mmCIF file of C-alpha atoms in Angstrom:
data_model
loop_
_atom_site.group_PDB
_atom_site.id
_atom_site.type_symbol
_atom_site.label_atom_id
_atom_site.label_comp_id
_atom_site.label_asym_id
_atom_site.label_seq_id
_atom_site.Cartn_x
_atom_site.Cartn_y
_atom_site.Cartn_z
ATOM 1 C CA MET A 1 -32.786 32.622 -29.087
ATOM 2 C CA ALA A 2 -31.529 34.920 -26.870
ATOM 3 C CA ARG A 3 -27.973 33.899 -25.217
ATOM 4 C CA SER A 4 -27.974 34.579 -21.163
ATOM 5 C CA SER A 5 -25.023 36.351 -19.940
ATOM 6 C CA THR A 6 -23.946 33.462 -17.663
ATOM 7 C CA ARG A 7 -23.478 30.161 -18.629
ATOM 8 C CA PRO A 8 -26.642 28.045 -19.639
ATOM 9 C CA THR A 9 -27.774 25.262 -17.867
ATOM 10 C CA SER A 10 -29.804 21.627 -18.834
ATOM 11 C CA ARG A 11 -32.907 23.507 -17.414
ATOM 12 C CA ASP A 12 -32.391 26.059 -20.131
ATOM 13 C CA VAL A 13 -31.700 23.616 -22.701
ATOM 14 C CA ALA A 14 -35.097 21.858 -21.395
ATOM 15 C CA GLN A 15 -37.009 25.246 -21.672
ATOM 16 C CA ALA A 16 -35.842 26.722 -24.916
ATOM 17 C CA ALA A 17 -37.022 22.793 -26.422
ATOM 18 C CA GLY A 18 -39.867 22.684 -24.734
ATOM 19 C CA VAL A 19 -39.059 19.545 -22.946
ATOM 20 C CA SER A 20 -38.092 17.669 -19.278
ATOM 21 C CA GLN A 21 -34.395 18.043 -17.911
ATOM 22 C CA ALA A 22 -34.601 14.533 -18.199
ATOM 23 C CA ALA A 23 -34.942 14.448 -21.452
ATOM 24 C CA VAL A 24 -31.780 16.561 -22.268
ATOM 25 C CA SER A 25 -29.943 14.361 -19.845
ATOM 26 C CA LEU A 26 -30.874 11.250 -22.086
ATOM 27 C CA VAL A 27 -30.346 12.761 -25.517
ATOM 28 C CA LEU A 28 -26.905 14.520 -24.479
ATOM 29 C CA GLY A 29 -26.107 11.347 -22.744
ATOM 30 C CA ASP A 30 -26.549 9.766 -26.239
ATOM 31 C CA LYS A 31 -29.261 7.462 -24.429
ATOM 32 C CA TRP A 32 -32.260 8.787 -25.766
ATOM 33 C CA ARG A 33 -33.193 5.793 -28.395
ATOM 34 C CA GLY A 34 -36.539 4.375 -27.821
ATOM 35 C CA ARG A 35 -37.247 6.773 -25.160
ATOM 36 C CA VAL A 36 -37.864 9.882 -26.513
ATOM 37 C CA SER A 37 -38.834 11.056 -30.713
ATOM 38 C CA GLU A 38 -36.132 11.645 -32.799
ATOM 39 C CA ALA A 39 -37.826 15.141 -33.602
ATOM 40 C CA THR A 40 -37.655 15.481 -30.068
ATOM 41 C CA ALA A 41 -33.711 14.812 -29.726
ATOM 42 C CA GLU A 42 -33.293 17.459 -32.607
ATOM 43 C CA ARG A 43 -35.456 19.564 -31.023
ATOM 44 C CA VAL A 44 -32.614 19.193 -28.003
ATOM 45 C CA ARG A 45 -29.669 19.285 -29.760
ATOM 46 C CA GLU A 46 -30.665 22.194 -31.521
ATOM 47 C CA ALA A 47 -31.699 24.254 -28.310
ATOM 48 C CA ALA A 48 -28.152 23.213 -26.686
ATOM 49 C CA ARG A 49 -26.383 24.613 -29.736
ATOM 50 C CA ASP A 50 -28.528 27.807 -30.000
ATOM 51 C CA LEU A 51 -27.680 28.324 -26.468
ATOM 52 C CA GLY A 52 -23.845 27.258 -26.364
ATOM 53 C CA TYR A 53 -24.772 24.722 -23.663
ATOM 54 C CA ARG A 54 -21.982 22.320 -22.695
ATOM 55 C CA PRO A 55 -22.735 19.449 -20.464
ATOM 56 C CA ASN A 56 -20.728 19.786 -16.915
ATOM 57 C CA LEU A 57 -18.271 16.734 -17.658
ATOM 58 C CA ALA A 58 -16.859 17.049 -14.126
ATOM 59 C CA ALA A 59 -20.448 16.822 -12.325
ATOM 60 C CA ARG A 60 -20.893 14.033 -15.089
ATOM 61 C CA ASN A 61 -17.790 12.013 -14.303
ATOM 62 C CA LEU A 62 -18.832 12.061 -10.705
ATOM 63 C CA ARG A 63 -22.142 10.866 -11.112
ATOM 64 C CA LEU A 64 -20.530 7.989 -13.173
ATOM 65 C CA GLY A 65 -17.587 7.246 -10.888
ATOM 66 C CA HIS A 66 -15.340 7.926 -13.746
ATOM 67 C CA THR A 67 -13.264 10.799 -12.326
ATOM 68 C CA ARG A 68 -9.843 8.731 -13.375
ATOM 69 C CA THR A 69 -8.996 9.440 -9.679
ATOM 70 C CA VAL A 70 -7.518 6.231 -7.178
ATOM 71 C CA LEU A 71 -7.556 6.024 -3.961
ATOM 72 C CA LEU A 72 -4.102 4.686 -2.308
ATOM 73 C CA VAL A 73 -5.268 3.281 1.274
ATOM 74 C CA VAL A 74 -1.798 2.754 3.633
ATOM 75 C CA PRO A 75 -0.599 2.596 7.161
ATOM 76 C CA ALA A 76 0.042 5.779 8.574
ATOM 77 C CA LEU A 77 2.568 3.731 11.321
ATOM 78 C CA THR A 78 5.602 3.081 8.437
ATOM 79 C CA THR A 79 5.462 6.251 6.296
ATOM 80 C CA GLU A 80 8.922 6.530 4.496
ATOM 81 C CA PHE A 81 8.388 3.023 2.773
ATOM 82 C CA PHE A 82 4.493 4.272 1.485
ATOM 83 C CA ALA A 83 5.722 7.796 0.586
ATOM 84 C CA GLY A 84 8.016 5.428 -2.147
ATOM 85 C CA VAL A 85 4.501 3.344 -2.223
ATOM 86 C CA TYR A 86 2.840 6.025 -3.548
ATOM 87 C CA THR A 87 5.431 8.106 -5.779
ATOM 88 C CA GLY A 88 5.613 4.873 -8.062
ATOM 89 C CA ALA A 89 1.508 4.471 -8.308
ATOM 90 C CA ALA A 90 1.135 8.218 -9.068
ATOM 91 C CA ARG A 91 3.906 8.383 -11.644
ATOM 92 C CA VAL A 92 2.263 5.311 -13.226
ATOM 93 C CA ALA A 93 -1.327 6.769 -12.897
ATOM 94 C CA ALA A 94 0.132 9.876 -14.455
ATOM 95 C CA ASP A 95 1.102 8.286 -17.368
ATOM 96 C CA HIS A 96 -2.427 7.116 -17.764
ATOM 97 C CA GLY A 97 -4.242 10.141 -16.938
ATOM 98 C CA PHE A 98 -5.258 9.150 -13.391
ATOM 99 C CA GLY A 99 -4.264 11.252 -9.820
ATOM 100 C CA VAL A 100 -3.773 9.087 -6.810
ATOM 101 C CA VAL A 101 -5.117 10.312 -3.977
ATOM 102 C CA LEU A 102 -2.962 9.199 -0.577
ATOM 103 C CA TYR A 103 -5.242 8.054 2.201
ATOM 104 C CA PRO A 104 -3.124 7.084 5.702
ATOM 105 C CA SER A 105 -5.055 4.770 7.993
ATOM 106 C CA PRO A 106 -5.029 6.011 11.080
ATOM 107 C CA GLU A 107 -3.012 4.350 13.968
ATOM 108 C CA GLY A 108 -4.706 2.852 17.166
ATOM 109 C CA ILE A 109 -7.814 4.818 16.523
ATOM 110 C CA GLY A 110 -10.091 2.205 14.955
ATOM 111 C CA PRO A 111 -11.299 2.484 11.441
ATOM 112 C CA ALA A 112 -10.826 5.332 9.353
ATOM 113 C CA ARG A 113 -13.622 8.125 8.596
ATOM 114 C CA ASP A 114 -14.555 8.135 5.117
ATOM 115 C CA PRO A 115 -12.952 11.284 3.383
ATOM 116 C CA PHE A 116 -15.386 11.249 1.007
ATOM 117 C CA ALA A 117 -19.284 11.714 0.996
ATOM 118 C CA SER A 118 -19.184 8.411 -1.062
ATOM 119 C CA ALA A 119 -16.080 6.938 -1.882
ATOM 120 C CA GLN A 120 -17.930 4.845 -4.538
ATOM 121 C CA ALA A 121 -19.187 7.924 -6.369
ATOM 122 C CA ALA A 122 -15.563 9.873 -6.262
ATOM 123 C CA LEU A 123 -13.411 7.066 -7.178
ATOM 124 C CA ASP A 124 -12.634 4.614 -9.898
ATOM 125 C CA GLY A 125 -10.710 2.234 -7.683
ATOM 126 C CA VAL A 126 -8.262 1.724 -4.755
ATOM 127 C CA ILE A 127 -5.237 0.504 -3.952
ATOM 128 C CA ALA A 128 -4.811 -0.782 -0.178
ATOM 129 C CA SER A 129 -2.073 -2.025 2.097
ATOM 130 C CA SER A 130 -3.348 -4.860 3.879
ATOM 131 C CA MET A 131 -2.182 -3.440 7.039
ATOM 132 C CA ALA A 132 -5.100 -0.611 6.525
ATOM 133 C CA ALA A 133 -7.596 -3.080 5.476
ATOM 134 C CA ASP A 134 -9.703 -2.123 8.218
ATOM 135 C CA ALA A 135 -10.218 1.394 6.720
ATOM 136 C CA LEU A 136 -11.819 -0.318 3.429
ATOM 137 C CA THR A 137 -15.555 -1.344 4.992
ATOM 138 C CA ALA A 138 -15.378 2.721 6.268
ATOM 139 C CA ILE A 139 -15.030 3.757 2.983
ATOM 140 C CA ARG A 140 -16.612 0.977 1.263
ATOM 141 C CA GLY A 141 -13.223 0.520 -0.459
ATOM 142 C CA ASP A 142 -13.903 -3.176 -0.993
ATOM 143 C CA GLN A 143 -16.996 -2.547 -3.200
ATOM 144 C CA LEU A 144 -14.868 -0.498 -5.796
ATOM 145 C CA PRO A 145 -12.380 -2.358 -8.353
ATOM 146 C CA LEU A 146 -9.838 -2.827 -5.489
ATOM 147 C CA VAL A 147 -6.118 -4.346 -6.009
ATOM 148 C CA MET A 148 -4.239 -5.444 -2.706
ATOM 149 C CA LEU A 149 -0.790 -5.062 -1.364
ATOM 150 C CA ASP A 150 0.941 -7.393 0.724
ATOM 151 C CA SER A 151 -1.587 -9.566 1.276
ATOM 152 C CA ASP A 152 -2.601 -13.499 1.008
ATOM 153 C CA PRO A 153 -3.285 -13.778 -2.331
ATOM 154 C CA SER A 154 -5.430 -16.588 -1.627
ATOM 155 C CA GLY A 155 -7.698 -14.669 0.749
ATOM 156 C CA SER A 156 -7.485 -11.020 -0.774
ATOM 157 C CA LEU A 157 -10.532 -9.005 -0.577
ATOM 158 C CA GLY A 158 -9.250 -7.608 -3.875
ATOM 159 C CA ALA A 159 -9.440 -8.276 -7.506
ATOM 160 C CA ALA A 160 -5.713 -8.547 -8.004
ATOM 161 C CA THR A 161 -2.687 -8.666 -5.240
ATOM 162 C CA VAL A 162 0.600 -7.368 -5.294
ATOM 163 C CA ASN A 163 3.344 -8.827 -3.062
ATOM 164 C CA LEU A 164 6.636 -8.095 -2.710
ATOM 165 C CA ASP A 165 9.170 -11.360 -2.047
ATOM 166 C CA ILE A 166 9.008 -10.960 1.518
ATOM 167 C CA ALA A 167 9.633 -14.925 2.316
ATOM 168 C CA ASP A 168 12.673 -14.613 -0.321
ATOM 169 C CA GLY A 169 13.938 -12.113 1.871
ATOM 170 C CA ILE A 170 13.599 -13.479 5.172
ATOM 171 C CA ARG A 171 15.314 -16.675 3.386
ATOM 172 C CA GLN A 172 18.019 -14.296 2.378
ATOM 173 C CA VAL A 173 18.240 -12.832 6.057
ATOM 174 C CA ALA A 174 18.270 -16.993 7.367
ATOM 175 C CA ALA A 175 20.695 -18.095 4.957
ATOM 176 C CA HIS A 176 23.630 -15.207 6.162
ATOM 177 C CA LEU A 177 23.206 -15.763 9.708
ATOM 178 C CA LEU A 178 23.445 -19.169 9.368
ATOM 179 C CA ASP A 179 26.426 -19.301 7.438
ATOM 180 C CA LEU A 180 27.926 -16.606 9.710
ATOM 181 C CA GLY A 181 27.552 -19.508 12.523
ATOM 182 C CA HIS A 182 24.573 -18.746 14.298
ATOM 183 C CA ARG A 183 22.598 -20.816 16.019
ATOM 184 C CA ARG A 184 20.723 -18.738 18.917
ATOM 185 C CA PHE A 185 18.260 -16.522 17.636
ATOM 186 C CA LEU A 186 15.599 -13.848 18.886
ATOM 187 C CA HIS A 187 13.052 -12.625 16.678
ATOM 188 C CA LEU A 188 11.758 -9.171 17.408
ATOM 189 C CA ALA A 189 8.447 -9.499 15.694
ATOM 190 C CA ALA A 190 5.824 -6.463 14.918
ATOM 191 C CA ASP A 191 2.691 -6.603 17.122
ATOM 192 C CA VAL A 192 0.851 -6.022 14.193
ATOM 193 C CA PRO A 193 -1.956 -8.464 12.745
ATOM 194 C CA SER A 194 -1.288 -8.726 9.375
ATOM 195 C CA TRP A 195 0.013 -11.760 6.847
ATOM 196 C CA THR A 196 2.891 -9.914 5.552
ATOM 197 C CA PHE A 197 4.202 -9.877 9.540
ATOM 198 C CA GLU A 198 2.920 -13.626 9.845
ATOM 199 C CA VAL A 199 5.208 -14.425 6.834
ATOM 200 C CA ARG A 200 7.929 -13.273 8.195
ATOM 201 C CA ALA A 201 7.421 -15.384 11.396
ATOM 202 C CA ARG A 202 6.247 -18.060 8.979
ATOM 203 C CA GLU A 203 9.386 -18.348 7.058
ATOM 204 C CA LEU A 204 12.045 -17.685 9.543
ATOM 205 C CA ALA A 205 11.125 -20.629 11.824
ATOM 206 C CA ALA A 206 11.133 -23.123 8.484
ATOM 207 C CA GLN A 207 14.688 -21.808 7.320
ATOM 208 C CA LEU A 208 15.444 -22.508 11.373
ATOM 209 C CA ASP A 209 14.505 -25.922 11.201
ATOM 210 C CA THR A 210 16.284 -26.955 8.487
ATOM 211 C CA VAL A 211 19.505 -26.934 10.223
ATOM 212 C CA PRO A 212 20.136 -28.692 13.562
ATOM 213 C CA GLY A 213 20.888 -27.455 16.636
ATOM 214 C CA THR A 214 19.471 -24.120 15.800
ATOM 215 C CA SER A 215 16.767 -22.188 18.288
ATOM 216 C CA VAL A 216 14.468 -19.289 18.063
ATOM 217 C CA ARG A 217 12.669 -17.098 20.735
ATOM 218 C CA THR A 218 10.021 -14.439 19.677
ATOM 219 C CA ALA A 219 9.167 -10.932 21.005
ATOM 220 C CA HIS A 220 6.465 -8.839 20.025
ATOM 221 C CA ALA A 221 7.016 -5.260 19.886
ATOM 222 C CA PRO A 222 4.777 -2.455 17.816
ATOM 223 C CA ILE A 223 6.466 -0.536 15.283
ATOM 224 C CA SER A 224 7.901 2.149 16.927
ATOM 225 C CA ILE A 225 11.729 2.954 18.231
ATOM 226 C CA ASP A 226 10.361 2.541 22.119
ATOM 227 C CA GLY A 227 8.529 -0.102 22.215
ATOM 228 C CA ALA A 228 11.309 -2.199 20.045
ATOM 229 C CA LEU A 229 13.503 -1.246 22.959
ATOM 230 C CA THR A 230 11.402 -2.301 25.741
ATOM 231 C CA ALA A 231 10.760 -5.617 24.030
ATOM 232 C CA THR A 232 14.267 -6.059 23.210
ATOM 233 C CA GLU A 233 15.594 -4.793 26.853
ATOM 234 C CA ALA A 234 13.457 -7.880 28.101
ATOM 235 C CA ALA A 235 14.001 -10.214 26.031
ATOM 236 C CA LEU A 236 17.530 -10.050 26.214
ATOM 237 C CA ALA A 237 17.381 -10.081 29.989
ATOM 238 C CA THR A 238 15.655 -13.236 30.616
ATOM 239 C CA PRO A 239 17.466 -16.047 32.170
ATOM 240 C CA GLY A 240 19.553 -18.614 29.992
ATOM 241 C CA PRO A 241 22.061 -18.416 27.064
ATOM 242 C CA ARG A 242 21.781 -15.461 25.345
ATOM 243 C CA PRO A 243 20.668 -15.090 21.341
ATOM 244 C CA THR A 244 23.663 -14.062 18.817
ATOM 245 C CA ALA A 245 21.655 -12.764 16.465
ATOM 246 C CA LEU A 246 18.409 -10.823 16.242
ATOM 247 C CA VAL A 247 16.019 -10.900 13.412
ATOM 248 C CA CYS A 248 13.783 -7.544 13.266
ATOM 249 C CA ASP A 249 10.662 -7.537 11.305
ATOM 250 C CA ASP A 250 11.360 -4.050 10.123
ATOM 251 C CA ASP A 251 14.447 -1.633 10.539
ATOM 252 C CA LYS A 252 12.531 0.813 12.785
ATOM 253 C CA LEU A 253 12.278 -2.206 14.960
ATOM 254 C CA ALA A 254 16.153 -2.931 14.660
ATOM 255 C CA ALA A 255 16.672 1.075 15.860
ATOM 256 C CA GLY A 256 14.954 0.738 18.839
ATOM 257 C CA ALA A 257 16.604 -2.708 19.260
ATOM 258 C CA TYR A 258 20.111 -1.258 18.689
ATOM 259 C CA LYS A 259 19.300 1.065 21.938
ATOM 260 C CA ALA A 260 18.250 -1.727 24.451
ATOM 261 C CA VAL A 261 21.615 -3.560 23.555
ATOM 262 C CA ARG A 262 23.484 -0.554 24.309
ATOM 263 C CA ARG A 263 21.781 0.045 27.609
ATOM 264 C CA LEU A 264 22.635 -4.117 28.620
ATOM 265 C CA GLY A 265 26.263 -2.910 27.635
ATOM 266 C CA LEU A 266 26.677 -5.056 24.672
ATOM 267 C CA ARG A 267 28.215 -4.373 21.354
ATOM 268 C CA ILE A 268 26.629 -4.931 17.657
ATOM 269 C CA PRO A 269 28.068 -7.353 15.978
ATOM 270 C CA ASP A 270 30.531 -8.291 18.850
ATOM 271 C CA ASP A 271 28.487 -9.624 20.946
ATOM 272 C CA ILE A 272 24.733 -9.781 19.258
ATOM 273 C CA SER A 273 24.068 -9.231 15.198
ATOM 274 C CA VAL A 274 21.249 -7.459 14.041
ATOM 275 C CA THR A 275 19.135 -7.411 10.635
ATOM 276 C CA GLY A 276 16.093 -5.309 9.458
ATOM 277 C CA LEU A 277 13.840 -5.358 7.065
ATOM 278 C CA ASP A 278 12.718 -2.540 4.261
ATOM 279 C CA ASP A 279 16.095 -0.695 4.036
ATOM 280 C CA LEU A 280 14.652 2.818 5.367
ATOM 281 C CA GLY A 281 16.881 6.139 5.368
ATOM 282 C CA LEU A 282 17.440 5.203 9.272
ATOM 283 C CA ALA A 283 19.483 2.185 8.009
ATOM 284 C CA THR A 284 22.531 4.012 6.939
ATOM 285 C CA ALA A 285 22.128 6.497 9.777
ATOM 286 C CA ILE A 286 22.523 4.133 12.465
ATOM 287 C CA ASP A 287 26.022 2.974 13.607
ATOM 288 C CA PRO A 288 26.968 0.138 12.514
ATOM 289 C CA GLU A 289 25.141 0.433 9.620
ATOM 290 C CA LEU A 290 22.113 -2.127 9.241
ATOM 291 C CA THR A 291 22.201 -5.160 7.530
ATOM 292 C CA THR A 292 18.738 -5.438 6.061
ATOM 293 C CA VAL A 293 16.408 -6.574 3.096
ATOM 294 C CA ARG A 294 15.882 -3.769 0.450
ATOM 295 C CA LEU A 295 12.153 -3.339 -0.699
ATOM 296 C CA ASP A 296 11.695 -1.264 -3.713
ATOM 297 C CA ALA A 297 8.679 0.828 -2.497
ATOM 298 C CA GLU A 298 8.226 2.609 -5.935
ATOM 299 C CA LEU A 299 8.433 -0.117 -8.000
ATOM 300 C CA PHE A 300 5.650 -1.879 -5.303
ATOM 301 C CA GLY A 301 3.528 1.458 -6.233
ATOM 302 C CA GLU A 302 4.051 1.048 -10.049
ATOM 303 C CA ARG A 303 2.646 -2.425 -9.861
ATOM 304 C CA GLY A 304 -0.068 -2.020 -7.744
ATOM 305 C CA MET A 305 -1.303 1.205 -10.434
ATOM 306 C CA GLU A 306 -0.505 -1.056 -13.370
ATOM 307 C CA ALA A 307 -2.907 -3.901 -11.545
ATOM 308 C CA LEU A 308 -5.644 -1.424 -11.022
ATOM 309 C CA LEU A 309 -5.216 -0.140 -14.615
ATOM 310 C CA ALA A 310 -5.477 -3.960 -15.803
ATOM 311 C CA VAL A 311 -8.540 -4.306 -13.671
ATOM 312 C CA LEU A 312 -10.572 -1.295 -14.715
ATOM 313 C CA GLU A 313 -9.717 -2.103 -18.348
ATOM 314 C CA GLY A 314 -10.678 -6.230 -18.028
ATOM 315 C CA ARG A 315 -6.912 -7.732 -18.682
ATOM 316 C CA THR A 316 -5.265 -10.267 -16.387
ATOM 317 C CA PRO A 317 -2.249 -8.205 -14.005
ATOM 318 C CA GLN A 318 1.226 -9.137 -13.737
ATOM 319 C CA GLU A 319 1.719 -12.222 -12.055
ATOM 320 C CA GLY A 320 4.767 -12.772 -9.800
ATOM 321 C CA ASP A 321 6.361 -11.137 -6.359
ATOM 322 C CA ILE A 322 8.744 -8.590 -6.867
ATOM 323 C CA PRO A 323 12.420 -9.387 -6.447
ATOM 324 C CA VAL A 324 13.857 -8.082 -2.918
ATOM 325 C CA GLU A 325 18.018 -8.373 -2.035
ATOM 326 C CA LEU A 326 20.009 -8.427 1.012
ATOM 327 C CA VAL A 327 22.069 -5.791 1.725
ATOM 328 C CA VAL A 328 24.657 -6.753 4.031
ATOM 329 C CA ARG A 329 26.444 -4.404 6.237
ATOM 330 C CA GLY A 330 28.184 -3.538 9.680
ATOM 331 C CA SER A 331 25.745 -4.767 12.299
ATOM 332 C CA THR A 332 26.293 -8.904 11.368
ATOM 333 C CA ALA A 333 29.445 -10.764 11.897
ATOM 334 C CA PRO A 334 30.026 -14.357 13.157
ATOM 335 C CA PRO A 335 28.852 -15.057 16.718
ATOM 336 C CA SER A 336 31.594 -14.539 19.088
ATOM 337 C CA THR A 337 30.846 -17.573 21.302
ATOM 338 C CA PRO A 338 29.800 -20.907 20.077
#
């Protein structure tokens, strides 16, 4: 047979063997038994050898949904933290021949648009933060092998859930402030409907309830410096005894709170102690440096990818939340007033 100067196709093989393209696909995909005769299968194989035909594995993998590609769906509002999550996930993925596509769900504009013509055809699995869960329905990611991050294990959409031990982080914050002698608290809570922030509020209230004479007020703010500034300024300006400790749901909120405290002529930590949660880069960029809870974002991403690999291979993912650590810096001190 004469060889074509262009790359041979399955149609060329079908014509050479005198069969349909469907028959070629069955034979070369090793699914021919019981569907075409052995003589026909051999004729197809011989034609493929003569033509030098090689299946387009990329196209075949795309059709079968085995592209060794994972989608990481995260919120766009805490990009530094989730950049670390991506780094950890991509490192483990690369060790196993997978690639990770990062897909930040836009903030404040509703469900994200589908980044693929068909997510189910283009992906092997999804890792998603519960803060970006709305995007999953748009990309049909909840119909793929799915691992949820920072999500309620009892109500998770995913086949597995990976969490940081946020509750223990709040316990460490509360114990630190109570040991310093604080009894009047303001909780600057993220105005985001997500399980991970519900945990913060619930655990803080539970810890403070164990010590007589404590009180806590809550102010809600979007996760932005300006939003935190406005909410903190309003909360601290209300009548009544001023809180001596301000517990912020994350470091960005704490940075906004710093600005509000200074606008009111107060000093940190002399007049009010402030804590954050995340240990972002800005925690040591502000003055005084911020007492906060360190979350290992890269380990979080690694564990998420390891859990997805386990799901894909039919194994049970590693159990147990990832430990977190209180980092005490200059923003906390004993209250100056009883």
